[in-house]
Tab-separated table of C-alpha atoms and ligand atoms in Angstrom:
chain	number	residue	atom	x	y	z
A	1	MET	CA	41.794	44.198	29.520
A	2	VAL	CA	43.920	43.467	26.480
A	3	ALA	CA	42.405	43.720	23.034
A	4	ASP	CA	43.205	44.816	19.519
A	5	ALA	CA	41.221	48.025	19.194
A	6	SER	CA	40.285	47.281	15.598
A	7	THR	CA	38.654	43.981	16.448
A	8	VAL	CA	37.217	43.883	19.939
A	9	ILE	CA	35.951	46.644	22.180
A	10	PRO	CA	35.088	46.030	25.811
A	11	ASP	CA	32.416	48.343	27.194
A	12	GLY	CA	31.983	49.542	23.640
A	13	ALA	CA	29.674	51.808	21.715
A	14	LEU	CA	28.946	52.210	18.053
A	15	VAL	CA	27.338	54.829	15.823
A	16	THR	CA	26.342	53.956	12.251
A	17	THR	CA	25.498	55.899	9.114
A	18	GLY	CA	23.375	53.744	6.858
A	19	SER	CA	25.179	50.471	6.339
A	20	ARG	CA	28.580	51.723	7.539
A	21	ILE	CA	30.316	52.297	10.847
A	22	GLU	CA	30.503	56.024	11.572
A	23	ALA	CA	32.343	55.706	14.865
A	24	VAL	CA	33.214	52.938	17.283
A	25	GLY	CA	35.061	53.013	20.577
A	26	GLU	CA	34.732	52.987	24.313
A	27	ARG	CA	31.297	53.825	25.583
A	28	ARG	CA	32.574	56.747	27.671
A	29	GLU	CA	34.208	58.415	24.682
A	30	LEU	CA	31.325	57.958	22.295
A	31	VAL	CA	28.810	59.303	24.773
A	32	GLU	CA	30.885	62.492	24.810
A	33	THR	CA	31.527	62.777	21.072
A	34	TYR	CA	28.083	61.593	19.928
A	35	PRO	CA	25.796	62.648	22.786
A	36	ASP	CA	22.667	63.015	20.661
A	37	HIS	CA	23.133	60.099	18.250
A	38	GLU	CA	21.483	56.747	18.466
A	39	ARG	CA	24.213	54.500	19.839
A	40	VAL	CA	24.653	50.749	20.221
A	41	GLU	CA	26.232	49.993	23.584
A	42	CYS	CA	27.353	46.609	24.831
A	43	ASP	CA	29.682	44.830	27.321
A	44	VAL	CA	31.779	43.679	24.343
A	45	LEU	CA	31.442	44.723	20.713
A	46	MET	CA	33.159	42.778	17.939
A	47	PRO	CA	32.730	42.210	14.212
A	48	GLY	CA	30.097	39.604	13.380
A	49	THR	CA	31.759	36.303	12.607
A	50	VAL	CA	31.917	34.843	9.098
A	51	GLY	CA	30.836	31.206	8.952
A	52	ALA	CA	32.932	30.378	5.923
A	53	HIS	CA	31.408	26.958	5.306
A	54	VAL	CA	27.905	26.061	6.447
A	55	HIS	CA	24.910	24.084	5.223
A	56	SER	CA	21.866	25.967	6.477
A	57	VAL	CA	19.492	23.550	4.760
A	58	GLN	CA	20.902	20.551	6.650
A	59	SER	CA	19.531	22.014	9.899
A	60	LEU	CA	16.684	19.503	10.146
A	61	GLY	CA	19.217	16.658	10.279
A	62	ARG	CA	21.005	17.456	13.510
A	63	GLY	CA	21.539	14.197	15.371
A	64	ILE	CA	20.462	11.830	12.576
A	65	ALA	CA	23.985	10.752	11.578
A	66	ASP	CA	26.290	10.715	14.593
A	67	ASP	CA	29.282	8.351	14.757
A	68	THR	CA	29.749	7.890	11.012
A	69	GLU	CA	32.537	8.739	8.538
A	70	LEU	CA	32.057	11.150	5.648
A	71	LEU	CA	30.769	8.950	2.819
A	72	ASP	CA	28.476	6.872	5.087
A	73	TRP	CA	27.296	10.092	6.721
A	74	LEU	CA	26.595	11.608	3.320
A	75	PHE	CA	25.103	8.712	1.366
A	76	ASP	CA	23.193	6.989	4.179
A	77	TYR	CA	21.762	10.084	5.858
A	78	VAL	CA	22.423	13.550	4.492
A	79	LEU	CA	21.829	13.061	0.765
A	80	PRO	CA	18.637	11.070	1.486
A	81	MET	CA	17.463	13.938	3.681
A	82	GLU	CA	18.232	16.591	1.067
A	83	ALA	CA	16.537	14.476	-1.609
A	84	THR	CA	13.393	14.177	0.502
A	85	LEU	CA	12.747	17.703	1.743
A	86	THR	CA	9.823	19.519	0.162
A	87	GLU	CA	9.973	23.144	-0.877
A	88	ARG	CA	8.393	24.287	2.368
A	89	GLU	CA	10.660	22.051	4.458
A	90	MET	CA	13.713	23.436	2.672
A	91	GLU	CA	12.552	26.951	3.531
A	92	ILE	CA	12.080	26.045	7.189
A	93	ALA	CA	15.464	24.294	7.260
A	94	ALA	CA	17.203	27.372	5.845
A	95	LYS	CA	15.407	29.693	8.252
A	96	LEU	CA	16.308	27.487	11.190
A	97	GLY	CA	19.949	27.553	10.098
A	98	TYR	CA	20.058	31.334	9.653
A	99	LEU	CA	18.261	31.794	12.946
A	100	GLU	CA	20.902	29.775	14.773
A	101	LEU	CA	23.674	31.710	13.032
A	102	VAL	CA	22.210	35.139	13.763
A	103	GLU	CA	21.407	34.201	17.375
A	104	SER	CA	24.944	33.006	18.059
A	105	GLY	CA	26.895	35.769	16.341
A	106	THR	CA	27.464	34.829	12.701
A	107	THR	CA	26.583	37.691	10.375
A	108	THR	CA	27.948	36.277	7.089
A	109	ALA	CA	27.546	32.702	5.879
A	110	ILE	CA	29.242	30.959	2.971
A	111	ASP	CA	26.407	28.551	2.473
A	112	HIS	CA	26.232	25.307	0.500
A	113	LEU	CA	22.530	24.872	-0.211
A	114	SER	CA	20.961	21.825	-1.849
A	115	VAL	CA	20.036	20.933	-5.408
A	116	ALA	CA	16.336	21.737	-5.303
A	117	HIS	CA	14.454	24.734	-3.907
A	118	ALA	CA	17.604	26.824	-3.443
A	119	ASP	CA	15.494	29.937	-4.073
A	120	ARG	CA	13.752	29.278	-0.735
A	121	ALA	CA	17.073	29.643	1.073
A	122	PHE	CA	17.947	32.851	-0.796
A	123	GLU	CA	14.574	34.289	0.165
A	124	ALA	CA	14.972	33.130	3.766
A	125	ALA	CA	18.395	34.791	4.001
A	126	GLY	CA	16.914	37.975	2.580
A	127	GLU	CA	14.025	37.907	5.047
A	128	ILE	CA	16.189	37.305	8.105
A	129	GLY	CA	18.816	39.813	6.919
A	130	ILE	CA	21.998	37.740	7.170
A	131	ARG	CA	24.846	38.399	4.704
A	132	GLY	CA	25.698	35.446	2.500
A	133	LEU	CA	27.720	33.986	-0.319
A	134	MET	CA	25.677	31.009	-1.358
A	135	GLY	CA	24.597	28.753	-4.153
A	136	LYS	CA	22.550	25.826	-5.335
A	137	VAL	CA	24.485	22.562	-5.212
A	138	LEU	CA	25.574	20.931	-8.469
A	139	MET	CA	25.493	17.117	-8.664
A	140	ASP	CA	25.481	15.346	-12.012
A	141	ARG	CA	26.768	11.906	-11.138
A	142	ARG	CA	26.920	9.404	-8.243
A	143	SER	CA	23.830	11.090	-6.871
A	144	PRO	CA	20.532	9.622	-5.722
A	145	ASP	CA	17.118	10.254	-7.271
A	146	GLY	CA	15.879	13.657	-6.283
A	147	LEU	CA	19.366	15.188	-6.388
A	148	LEU	CA	20.893	13.932	-9.633
A	149	GLU	CA	20.588	16.498	-12.404
A	150	GLU	CA	21.553	16.490	-16.025
A	151	THR	CA	24.651	18.704	-16.443
A	152	ASP	CA	23.152	21.405	-18.678
A	153	ARG	CA	20.088	21.693	-16.527
A	154	ALA	CA	22.168	22.039	-13.351
A	155	LEU	CA	24.249	24.810	-14.926
A	156	ASP	CA	21.221	26.560	-16.477
A	157	GLU	CA	19.439	26.606	-13.131
A	158	THR	CA	22.573	28.035	-11.576
A	159	GLU	CA	22.654	30.817	-14.135
A	160	GLU	CA	18.991	31.656	-13.490
A	161	LEU	CA	19.706	31.888	-9.773
A	162	ILE	CA	22.779	34.063	-10.384
A	163	ARG	CA	20.621	36.471	-12.401
A	164	GLU	CA	17.979	36.568	-9.720
A	165	TYR	CA	20.011	36.636	-6.516
A	166	HIS	CA	23.613	37.738	-7.110
A	167	GLY	CA	23.710	41.176	-5.494
A	168	ALA	CA	20.161	40.844	-4.140
A	169	PHE	CA	18.864	42.338	-0.905
A	170	ASP	CA	21.065	45.459	-1.116
A	171	ASP	CA	24.021	43.298	-2.107
A	172	ARG	CA	23.930	41.349	1.146
A	173	ILE	CA	23.572	38.200	-0.904
A	174	ARG	CA	26.079	37.157	-3.514
A	175	TYR	CA	26.321	33.985	-5.522
A	176	ALA	CA	28.817	31.157	-5.230
A	177	VAL	CA	28.681	28.385	-7.825
A	178	THR	CA	28.750	25.293	-5.630
A	179	PRO	CA	29.604	21.907	-7.117
A	180	ARG	CA	29.133	19.475	-4.203
A	181	PHE	CA	32.561	17.869	-4.585
A	182	ALA	CA	34.548	16.143	-7.328
A	183	VAL	CA	33.070	12.756	-6.333
A	184	SER	CA	29.588	13.796	-7.462
A	185	CYS	CA	30.413	16.063	-10.406
A	186	THR	CA	31.562	15.313	-13.960
A	187	GLU	CA	34.427	17.174	-15.570
A	188	GLU	CA	31.916	19.035	-17.748
A	189	CYS	CA	30.063	20.202	-14.664
A	190	LEU	CA	33.214	21.400	-12.895
A	191	ARG	CA	34.435	23.254	-15.975
A	192	GLY	CA	30.956	24.722	-16.422
A	193	ALA	CA	31.088	26.031	-12.858
A	194	ARG	CA	34.288	27.933	-13.685
A	195	GLU	CA	32.755	29.385	-16.853
A	196	LEU	CA	29.761	30.719	-14.956
A	197	ALA	CA	31.931	32.285	-12.268
A	198	ASP	CA	34.007	33.989	-14.961
A	199	GLU	CA	30.971	35.271	-16.768
A	200	TYR	CA	29.411	37.105	-13.820
A	201	ASP	CA	31.412	39.727	-11.971
A	202	GLY	CA	31.805	38.922	-8.284
A	203	VAL	CA	30.395	35.392	-8.496
A	204	ARG	CA	32.655	32.971	-6.628
A	205	ILE	CA	33.112	29.218	-6.406
A	206	HIS	CA	32.684	27.159	-3.264
A	207	THR	CA	33.138	23.407	-2.956
A	208	HIS	CA	34.341	20.659	-0.618
A	209	ALA	CA	37.853	19.356	-1.160
A	210	SER	CA	40.091	16.644	0.247
A	211	GLU	CA	38.113	16.192	3.415
A	212	ASN	CA	38.741	12.512	3.997
A	213	ARG	CA	40.755	9.654	2.611
A	214	SER	CA	37.910	7.763	0.896
A	215	GLU	CA	37.052	10.946	-0.981
A	216	ILE	CA	40.567	11.560	-2.324
A	217	GLU	CA	40.959	7.864	-3.200
A	218	THR	CA	37.708	8.005	-5.180
A	219	VAL	CA	38.854	11.106	-7.075
A	220	GLU	CA	42.249	9.580	-7.742
A	221	ALA	CA	40.643	6.403	-9.102
A	222	ASP	CA	38.381	8.533	-11.341
A	223	THR	CA	40.963	10.985	-12.656
A	224	GLY	CA	44.414	9.583	-11.936
A	225	MET	CA	45.162	12.808	-10.084
A	226	ARG	CA	45.297	14.094	-6.536
A	227	ASN	CA	42.106	16.020	-5.798
A	228	ILE	CA	43.591	19.549	-5.615
A	229	HIS	CA	45.482	18.955	-8.866
A	230	TRP	CA	42.253	17.788	-10.457
A	231	LEU	CA	40.378	20.858	-9.236
A	232	ASP	CA	43.202	23.059	-10.502
A	233	GLU	CA	43.087	21.287	-13.876
A	234	VAL	CA	39.362	22.032	-14.330
A	235	GLY	CA	39.647	25.640	-13.115
A	236	LEU	CA	38.481	25.317	-9.538
A	237	THR	CA	41.372	27.075	-7.822
A	238	GLY	CA	42.049	30.802	-7.607
A	239	GLU	CA	41.344	33.943	-5.640
A	240	ASP	CA	37.611	33.532	-6.201
A	241	VAL	CA	37.542	29.943	-4.936
A	242	VAL	CA	36.800	28.819	-1.377
A	243	LEU	CA	37.589	25.171	-0.641
A	244	ALA	CA	36.109	23.655	2.494
A	245	HIS	CA	38.297	21.301	4.562
A	246	CYS	CA	41.569	20.546	2.673
A	247	VAL	CA	42.561	18.017	5.331
A	248	TRP	CA	44.399	15.589	3.026
A	249	THR	CA	46.797	17.554	0.823
A	250	ASP	CA	50.379	16.750	-0.089
A	251	GLU	CA	53.234	19.213	-0.567
A	252	SER	CA	52.562	19.740	-4.271
A	253	GLU	CA	48.861	20.405	-3.655
A	254	ARG	CA	49.666	22.955	-0.968
A	255	GLU	CA	51.908	24.744	-3.429
A	256	VAL	CA	48.993	24.949	-5.848
A	257	LEU	CA	46.714	26.386	-3.163
A	258	ALA	CA	49.311	29.033	-2.276
A	259	GLU	CA	50.257	29.935	-5.847
A	260	THR	CA	46.658	30.325	-6.972
A	261	GLY	CA	45.489	32.328	-3.943
A	262	THR	CA	42.757	29.773	-3.202
A	263	HIS	CA	40.977	30.250	0.142
A	264	VAL	CA	40.621	27.359	2.588
A	265	THR	CA	37.863	27.021	5.168
A	266	HIS	CA	38.858	25.026	8.221
A	267	CYS	CA	36.026	23.116	9.933
A	268	PRO	CA	37.633	21.578	13.032
A	269	SER	CA	34.511	20.235	14.770
A	270	SER	CA	33.280	18.526	11.630
A	271	ASN	CA	36.749	17.106	10.925
A	272	MET	CA	36.904	15.712	14.457
A	273	LYS	CA	33.357	14.375	14.573
A	274	LEU	CA	33.523	12.579	11.213
A	275	ALA	CA	37.069	11.474	12.140
A	276	SER	CA	38.261	13.001	8.869
A	277	GLY	CA	41.619	14.156	10.197
A	278	ILE	CA	43.486	17.298	11.227
A	279	ALA	CA	43.867	19.968	8.560
A	280	PRO	CA	47.396	21.418	8.371
A	281	ILE	CA	46.171	24.969	8.738
A	282	TRP	CA	49.324	26.370	10.307
A	283	ASP	CA	51.294	25.158	7.353
A	284	TYR	CA	48.721	26.851	5.093
A	285	LEU	CA	49.006	30.135	6.970
A	286	ASP	CA	52.818	29.953	6.827
A	287	ARG	CA	52.536	29.645	3.063
A	288	GLY	CA	50.326	32.724	2.894
A	289	ILE	CA	47.108	30.804	2.204
A	290	ASN	CA	44.019	32.564	3.573
A	291	VAL	CA	42.384	30.249	6.128
A	292	ALA	CA	38.838	30.975	7.296
A	293	LEU	CA	36.667	29.104	9.798
A	294	GLY	CA	33.373	27.263	9.378
A	295	ASN	CA	30.970	25.144	11.392
A	296	ASP	CA	29.931	22.948	8.442
A	297	GLY	CA	26.409	21.497	8.813
A	298	PRO	CA	24.352	20.676	11.883
A	299	PRO	CA	24.441	16.907	11.123
A	300	CYS	CA	28.250	16.801	11.472
A	301	ASN	CA	29.131	19.376	14.144
A	302	ASN	CA	26.356	19.539	15.715
A	303	THR	CA	26.224	23.239	16.524
A	304	LEU	CA	26.606	26.406	14.464
A	305	ASP	CA	28.147	28.311	17.398
A	306	PRO	CA	31.184	30.240	16.074
A	307	PHE	CA	32.700	30.591	19.542
A	308	THR	CA	32.828	26.831	20.043
A	309	GLU	CA	34.428	26.576	16.605
A	310	MET	CA	37.154	29.082	17.471
A	311	ARG	CA	37.918	27.134	20.642
A	312	GLN	CA	38.070	23.823	18.780
A	313	ALA	CA	40.310	25.300	16.074
A	314	SER	CA	42.864	26.453	18.602
A	315	LEU	CA	42.793	23.357	20.819
A	316	LEU	CA	43.112	20.974	17.894
A	317	GLN	CA	46.299	22.659	16.661
A	318	LYS	CA	47.772	22.762	20.163
A	319	VAL	CA	47.302	19.043	20.695
A	320	ASP	CA	48.313	18.127	17.153
A	321	ARG	CA	51.598	20.005	17.464
A	322	LEU	CA	52.032	19.300	21.175
A	323	ASP	CA	52.731	23.011	21.426
A	324	PRO	CA	50.681	25.190	23.775
A	325	THR	CA	51.789	28.322	21.927
A	326	ALA	CA	50.256	27.113	18.643
A	327	ALA	CA	47.103	28.795	17.339
A	328	PRO	CA	46.799	31.742	19.728
A	329	ALA	CA	43.537	33.602	20.213
A	330	GLN	CA	44.367	36.550	17.933
A	331	ASP	CA	45.030	34.343	14.869
A	332	ILE	CA	41.979	32.217	15.466
A	333	PHE	CA	39.831	35.308	15.910
A	334	GLU	CA	41.068	36.661	12.568
A	335	MET	CA	40.169	33.364	10.882
A	336	ALA	CA	36.627	33.731	12.158
A	337	THR	CA	36.320	37.375	11.075
A	338	VAL	CA	38.581	39.149	8.518
A	339	ASN	CA	39.885	35.985	6.873
A	340	GLY	CA	36.323	34.775	6.380
A	341	ALA	CA	35.343	38.151	4.941
A	342	LYS	CA	38.221	37.913	2.483
A	343	ALA	CA	37.143	34.420	1.444
A	344	ALA	CA	33.557	35.606	0.971
A	345	GLY	CA	34.784	38.536	-1.126
A	346	PHE	CA	33.052	41.346	0.782
A	347	GLU	CA	35.454	44.261	1.068
A	348	LYS	CA	35.621	46.368	4.257
A	349	LEU	CA	34.120	43.541	6.287
A	350	GLY	CA	35.362	41.810	9.432
A	351	LYS	CA	36.782	44.637	11.535
A	352	LEU	CA	35.320	47.405	13.631
A	353	GLU	CA	36.659	50.424	11.809
A	354	GLU	CA	35.262	53.689	10.594
A	355	ASP	CA	33.601	53.369	7.175
A	356	TRP	CA	33.701	49.563	7.301
A	357	ARG	CA	30.465	47.599	6.943
A	358	ALA	CA	28.332	47.746	10.071
A	359	ASP	CA	28.176	43.961	10.630
A	360	VAL	CA	28.589	43.916	14.378
A	361	ILE	CA	27.711	41.713	17.327
A	362	GLY	CA	27.519	42.418	21.037
A	363	LEU	CA	28.087	39.970	23.883
A	364	ARG	CA	27.197	40.196	27.550
A	365	THR	CA	29.942	39.617	30.091
A	366	ASP	CA	27.922	40.110	33.284
A	367	ILE	CA	28.050	36.342	33.734
A	368	THR	CA	30.050	34.016	35.951
A	369	ARG	CA	32.047	32.553	33.056
A	370	ALA	CA	33.288	36.036	32.155
A	371	THR	CA	34.303	37.128	35.648
A	372	PRO	CA	36.950	38.424	36.040
A	373	LEU	CA	37.622	39.441	32.463
A	374	HIS	CA	41.420	39.619	32.289
A	375	ASP	CA	41.761	39.353	28.530
A	376	VAL	CA	38.741	39.847	26.349
A	377	LEU	CA	40.183	38.076	23.257
A	378	SER	CA	41.034	35.060	25.386
A	379	HIS	CA	37.494	35.103	26.710
A	380	LEU	CA	35.962	35.226	23.232
A	381	VAL	CA	38.051	32.373	21.814
A	382	PHE	CA	38.290	30.046	24.809
A	383	ALA	CA	35.306	30.679	27.064
A	384	ALA	CA	32.447	32.513	25.370
A	385	HIS	CA	29.412	30.748	23.904
A	386	GLY	CA	27.039	31.817	21.174
A	387	ASP	CA	24.414	32.187	23.912
A	388	ASP	CA	26.329	35.199	25.231
A	389	VAL	CA	25.520	37.123	22.049
A	390	VAL	CA	22.730	39.590	22.748
A	391	PHE	CA	22.974	41.892	19.752
A	392	THR	CA	23.449	41.263	16.026
A	393	MET	CA	23.642	43.875	13.246
A	394	VAL	CA	24.171	43.435	9.495
A	395	ASP	CA	24.640	46.399	7.148
A	396	GLY	CA	23.563	48.723	9.949
A	397	ASP	CA	20.248	46.884	10.437
A	398	VAL	CA	19.546	45.303	13.801
A	399	LEU	CA	18.736	41.584	13.377
A	400	MET	CA	18.729	40.706	17.067
A	401	ASP	CA	18.375	43.036	20.021
A	402	ASP	CA	18.479	42.076	23.668
A	403	GLY	CA	18.568	38.430	22.587
A	404	GLU	CA	15.396	38.701	20.454
A	405	VAL	CA	15.531	38.168	16.688
A	406	THR	CA	13.535	40.977	15.097
A	407	ALA	CA	12.853	40.135	11.432
A	408	VAL	CA	11.137	36.760	11.811
A	409	ASP	CA	9.015	34.901	14.333
A	410	ALA	CA	11.659	32.580	15.813
A	411	ASP	CA	9.115	30.599	17.893
A	412	GLU	CA	7.075	29.885	14.790
A	413	ILE	CA	10.135	28.681	12.826
A	414	ARG	CA	11.141	26.374	15.692
A	415	ARG	CA	7.592	25.077	16.022
A	416	GLU	CA	7.318	24.244	12.305
A	417	ALA	CA	10.793	22.697	12.240
A	418	GLY	CA	9.929	20.523	15.225
A	419	GLU	CA	6.894	19.101	13.444
A	420	ILE	CA	8.737	17.906	10.335
A	421	ASP	CA	8.946	14.140	10.144
A	422	LEU	CA	11.931	12.831	8.168
A	423	ASP	CA	11.204	9.565	6.394
A	424	LEU	CA	14.403	8.667	4.566
A	425	GLU	CA	13.934	4.979	3.672
A	426	ASP	CA	13.205	5.241	-0.080
A	427	ALA	CA	15.804	7.923	-0.660
A	428	ARG	CA	18.362	5.929	1.306
A	429	GLU	CA	17.859	2.924	-0.955
A	430	SER	CA	18.512	5.088	-4.016
A	431	ALA	CA	21.589	6.699	-2.433
A	432	ARG	CA	23.089	3.316	-1.530
A	433	GLN	CA	23.045	2.302	-5.179
A	434	VAL	CA	25.299	5.202	-6.182
A	435	LYS	CA	27.562	5.254	-3.149
A	436	PRO	CA	31.271	5.046	-4.088
B	1	CYT	N1	31.290	17.346	3.920
B	1	CYT	C1	30.438	17.262	2.903
B	1	CYT	C2	30.827	16.824	1.667
B	1	CYT	C3	29.896	16.802	0.676
B	1	CYT	N2	28.654	17.190	0.942
B	1	CYT	C4	28.284	17.611	2.163
B	1	CYT	O1	27.133	17.974	2.424
B	1	CYT	N3	29.193	17.642	3.134
């Protein structure tokens, strides 16, 4: 079996000290060197994946907006849903999202929440134990009732949340200031986001950028500039900025991304499903841009399975370039692990190495789909499913063991989520009036 020892370990074992990896290697070896220690043992051990762009709180909207393009999808379905959810529903939505992530092998999420009740998602992440870089969404124009906020209020609320949650839950949770996208934010809001990120050490910025053509046309009509140039102008590029999508960028915008060290999160399933386009991620990597991987939200994917996302990322590049050697498993795997960790800003995350953070998952391979197992990396990128994950650990704490999530009652979350009735009519009317 071929594998990079620092990333994937077949028939592996792991010993932790607190939140760090003490030792990791083949089961046989660790049984000898650590005979009396508590060990994690699994068919395959690998770093937990980093979902570098998700919307946990959109989890109640899976299947409500299929077969639409971005702005219809957003203004006719997703914004009305976010505007309608009560505090309790937002909490259930977030829990459902984190549950799906933890169950299928994502241990860190870069999470775009919603405008209201963001504290419920922070608390839910803390309760379940997932690692996250996340923030309340900022929207101060072209936004429906229930989401539209006055600029100062949106920024003040952000600052309150930074004070409360940045570094919370043993520093598993960090804050990202998250303007929704340039379409729904004023210049003052975008510049205010940069100021807040500069004021608080370790706070990052996460937003959507250049996902589809209607979006960049809207920004160009508003500002006279290409979207990435506009974001650069107002301070939203740099090593502390993670931009989701970046499908529609020209040469000069790509230079800006590379020069500023801005991170890009590729979301292939979402880009395919909303027919947004194919992001030029190999060009980005060639330029030295850090590219991470994300599932985006359940209403546009419609799964949060990181293994499916790795597969889609590779296949999309192969067909786009008509080159079967494009996007090999090792590069895609790095996007889903270390590159995501770099984007999220957590150091010593995303590899199985001594003294690195013990964010680890284990998969079973005693299944038909994994037999015979010629190449474990190939298996993980092209054949594995999130369902194969049986063990999830964050910071040395076990979140799922033998397929059972430990910190929360998963049945109860699913039951409550299943009973929520979405009635979007009024909110949809309001959203239509502000649609670009
Ligand atoms: N792709 C997206 C753009 C803006 N907002 C969203 O929720 N999703």
